[in-house]
Amino acid sequence: MTAAAVAAEAARRRTFAVISHPDAGKSTLTEALALHARALTSAGAVHGKGDRRGVASDWMEMEKTRGISVTSAVLQFAYRGQVLNLLDTPGHADFSEDTYRVLAAVDCAVMLIDAAKGLEEQTRKLFDVCRHRGIPVITFINKWDRPGRDALELLDEIEREFRLRPTPVTWPVGIAGHLRGLVDARDPGRMLRYARTPGGAKEAVEEHLTAARAAAEEGADWEQTAEELDLLRETGAVHDEEEFLAGKSTPVFFGAAVSNIGVRLLLDAVVDTAPPPSPRPVEGGGSRPVDADFSGLVFKVQANMDPSHRDRIAFLRVCSGVFRRGTTVTRAQGGKPFATKYAHSAFGQDRSAVETAYPGDVVGLVNATALSVGDTLYSGERAVFPPMPTFAPEHFAVARPVDVGRSKQFRRGIAQLDEEGVVQVLASDRRGEQSPVLAAVGPMQFDVVAHRMEHEFSAPLRLESLPYRLARATDKAGAEALNGSRLVQGEALTRLRDNRWLALFPSRWQAGSFEREFPAAPLEHLVAAHE
Ligand code: G4P
């Protein structure tokens, strides 16, 4: 395949994720998006709840019992001649580290906001991650069929809190709870009117109205829309592709995912304005063009997605070149060959082998025991993508096997969960191998560890929480100073994943005391999830 052909395949791909606070309607929107598009991968791999619960959300028994989504799925579908890859992000804040990794594999994010609630806690955190990674964000204000906030007020909130200029692409006719239709701000002389179908079909019927007819039939609602659109134009709130790609503005859409209102316009925006895969920075400077030799990034490793196959899947985002199943590529970390025989477009339990994949696509590598999160695979010219930052943990607990006779299984399980990135594992000579310290961004990560240690590794553990709340990176001398200090409460351990020294403190105040006592010792901030 020529470089030009690879570049053309890359150019028709859009790889994105939906970020939202739980309950804003992510599953509903995902289904509505898939409805418009032709699903390329196995049907039913949509996350859902209740009777809509799809294959993907049944991966872990725990998900069923807790009603939370801890695994991530990928949906691939075709729309207007383009290939869309929609990566799911875990909904719960405790898994923000996981979400961060998923966001490392997308080129754009759709931020979904509940019209009645506006910006919520999880929206803020996820948006911060997008900003940190320089990912352009499209905004969809959902549930406009229900009473909610004022449209202009919601835009103000986005601008004020995110320092992100909202540029509406669609605008509602009718206040929240009285949705008559939408106007495409680029074509304000027409109204798209929606009517619920008789018989309760979910999808609303769409009708095109001229401005004159809209004025005659919709009266005050249409008038208000026209006034607001004028106001928006005057203030220059107009979509600008360059500003959007630079993360300075966000195109805004309104709708009601549950009735499929506004969803097609959103999908059009993903195709028309979201960026295709672009050259990816590599370690040592420079970046790898999409039409270079094959390279890919492992952004997630998940064990036991399917209880009937005890397996481990590494999710690889293709960054450049063509991925071909059956070829042997190189794992940059360690330089060993890696055979790609078991490549699947496996999302959910239905698996089909994937033969080729292009930049932007995601491939599931089954039984990839040699791969860890953050690994680079490549062929031809060597490429190493920079390591993924880990979040600053805020919860710490000592793990001990309940049954000391199962300490081998215990060690194996802990090592595996560390490689998957389920928790961070910290070690110290003082504590020993049988009692590592687990560090998490959110306490629910500990529940996942306890559940999986018992059910997968048959090595139940006891967790004793530690009074620390804060972690900073330091060096060996800093660690020795902290471990030797009588004045400062804290402890230094090494993180298995990258051998970095982490200094743990019960409070910012104690970290401050340490800095005063040992001004020469480094204390660096890690990427913060909650700061
Ligand atoms: P999530 O994945 O973000 O957690 O949200 P999900 O799609 O499950 O949606 C949460 C609730 O919000 C669901 O109601 C869903 O039907 C509702 N919803 C989603 N989009 C819209 C919308 O545009 N308008 C309105 N009015 N509701 C919407 P539920 O009662 O929790 O579940 P269900 O029984 O309706 O499925």
mmCIF file of C-alpha atoms and ligand atoms in Angstrom, residues 20-29 47-52 112 114 140 142-146 196 202 255-260, ligand 1:
data_model
loop_
_atom_site.group_PDB
_atom_site.id
_atom_site.type_symbol
_atom_site.label_atom_id
_atom_site.label_comp_id
_atom_site.label_asym_id
_atom_site.label_seq_id
_atom_site.Cartn_x
_atom_site.Cartn_y
_atom_site.Cartn_z
ATOM 1 C CA SER A 20 -19.914 13.340 30.551
ATOM 2 C CA HIS A 21 -21.094 13.168 34.103
ATOM 3 C CA PRO A 22 -22.960 9.915 34.834
ATOM 4 C CA ASP A 23 -26.632 10.117 33.783
ATOM 5 C CA ALA A 24 -26.152 12.959 31.319
ATOM 6 C CA GLY A 25 -27.119 10.494 28.587
ATOM 7 C CA LYS A 26 -23.877 9.012 27.258
ATOM 8 C CA SER A 27 -25.333 5.555 26.592
ATOM 9 C CA THR A 28 -28.417 7.074 25.013
ATOM 10 C CA LEU A 29 -26.329 9.320 22.778
ATOM 11 C CA HIS A 47 -22.979 0.261 26.471
ATOM 12 C CA GLY A 48 -26.402 0.468 27.935
ATOM 13 C CA LYS A 49 -28.424 0.128 31.032
ATOM 14 C CA GLY A 50 -31.450 -1.884 31.978
ATOM 15 C CA ASP A 51 -32.881 -3.706 29.016
ATOM 16 C CA ARG A 52 -30.526 -1.774 26.791
ATOM 17 C CA LEU A 112 -22.197 15.943 26.852
ATOM 18 C CA ASP A 114 -27.408 17.795 30.881
ATOM 19 C CA PHE A 140 -23.700 18.676 23.058
ATOM 20 C CA ASN A 142 -28.707 17.184 26.003
ATOM 21 C CA LYS A 143 -32.231 16.679 27.389
ATOM 22 C CA TRP A 144 -33.603 19.894 25.895
ATOM 23 C CA ASP A 145 -36.997 18.156 25.884
ATOM 24 C CA ARG A 146 -37.041 18.499 29.674
ATOM 25 C CA ARG A 196 -43.051 13.051 18.362
ATOM 26 C CA LYS A 202 -38.642 6.859 19.954
ATOM 27 C CA GLY A 255 -30.735 18.265 21.333
ATOM 28 C CA ALA A 256 -32.430 15.371 23.024
ATOM 29 C CA ALA A 257 -30.568 12.133 22.494
ATOM 30 C CA VAL A 258 -33.507 10.096 23.729
ATOM 31 C CA SER A 259 -35.691 11.308 20.838
ATOM 32 C CA ASN A 260 -32.765 11.458 18.469
HETATM 33 P P1 G4P B 1 -25.265 7.790 31.069
HETATM 34 O O1 G4P B 1 -24.875 6.715 30.113
HETATM 35 O O2 G4P B 1 -24.624 9.106 30.787
HETATM 36 O O3 G4P B 1 -25.174 7.438 32.508
HETATM 37 O O4 G4P B 1 -26.824 8.124 30.834
HETATM 38 P P2 G4P B 1 -27.983 7.296 30.133
HETATM 39 O O5 G4P B 1 -27.830 7.323 28.644
HETATM 40 O O6 G4P B 1 -28.155 5.990 30.777
HETATM 41 O O7 G4P B 1 -29.190 8.266 30.471
HETATM 42 C C1 G4P B 1 -29.551 8.578 31.796
HETATM 43 C C2 G4P B 1 -31.043 8.868 31.849
HETATM 44 O O8 G4P B 1 -31.313 10.049 31.091
HETATM 45 C C3 G4P B 1 -31.892 7.767 31.250
HETATM 46 O O9 G4P B 1 -33.107 7.739 31.958
HETATM 47 C C4 G4P B 1 -32.142 8.274 29.846
HETATM 48 O O10 G4P B 1 -33.320 7.751 29.273
HETATM 49 C C5 G4P B 1 -32.282 9.755 30.097
HETATM 50 N N1 G4P B 1 -32.004 10.556 28.910
HETATM 51 C C6 G4P B 1 -30.934 10.482 28.072
HETATM 52 N N2 G4P B 1 -31.057 11.400 27.099
HETATM 53 C C7 G4P B 1 -32.198 12.065 27.330
HETATM 54 C C8 G4P B 1 -32.871 13.128 26.651
HETATM 55 O O11 G4P B 1 -32.440 13.646 25.644
HETATM 56 N N3 G4P B 1 -34.030 13.543 27.200
HETATM 57 C C9 G4P B 1 -34.568 12.988 28.325
HETATM 58 N N4 G4P B 1 -35.713 13.482 28.775
HETATM 59 N N5 G4P B 1 -33.977 11.982 28.975
HETATM 60 C C10 G4P B 1 -32.806 11.526 28.484
HETATM 61 P P3 G4P B 1 -33.411 6.636 33.056
HETATM 62 O O12 G4P B 1 -34.752 6.935 33.572
HETATM 63 O O13 G4P B 1 -32.270 6.557 34.007
HETATM 64 O O14 G4P B 1 -33.360 5.316 32.234
HETATM 65 P P4 G4P B 1 -34.383 4.798 31.140
HETATM 66 O O15 G4P B 1 -35.256 3.882 31.883
HETATM 67 O O16 G4P B 1 -35.116 5.967 30.565
HETATM 68 O O17 G4P B 1 -33.526 4.123 30.142
#
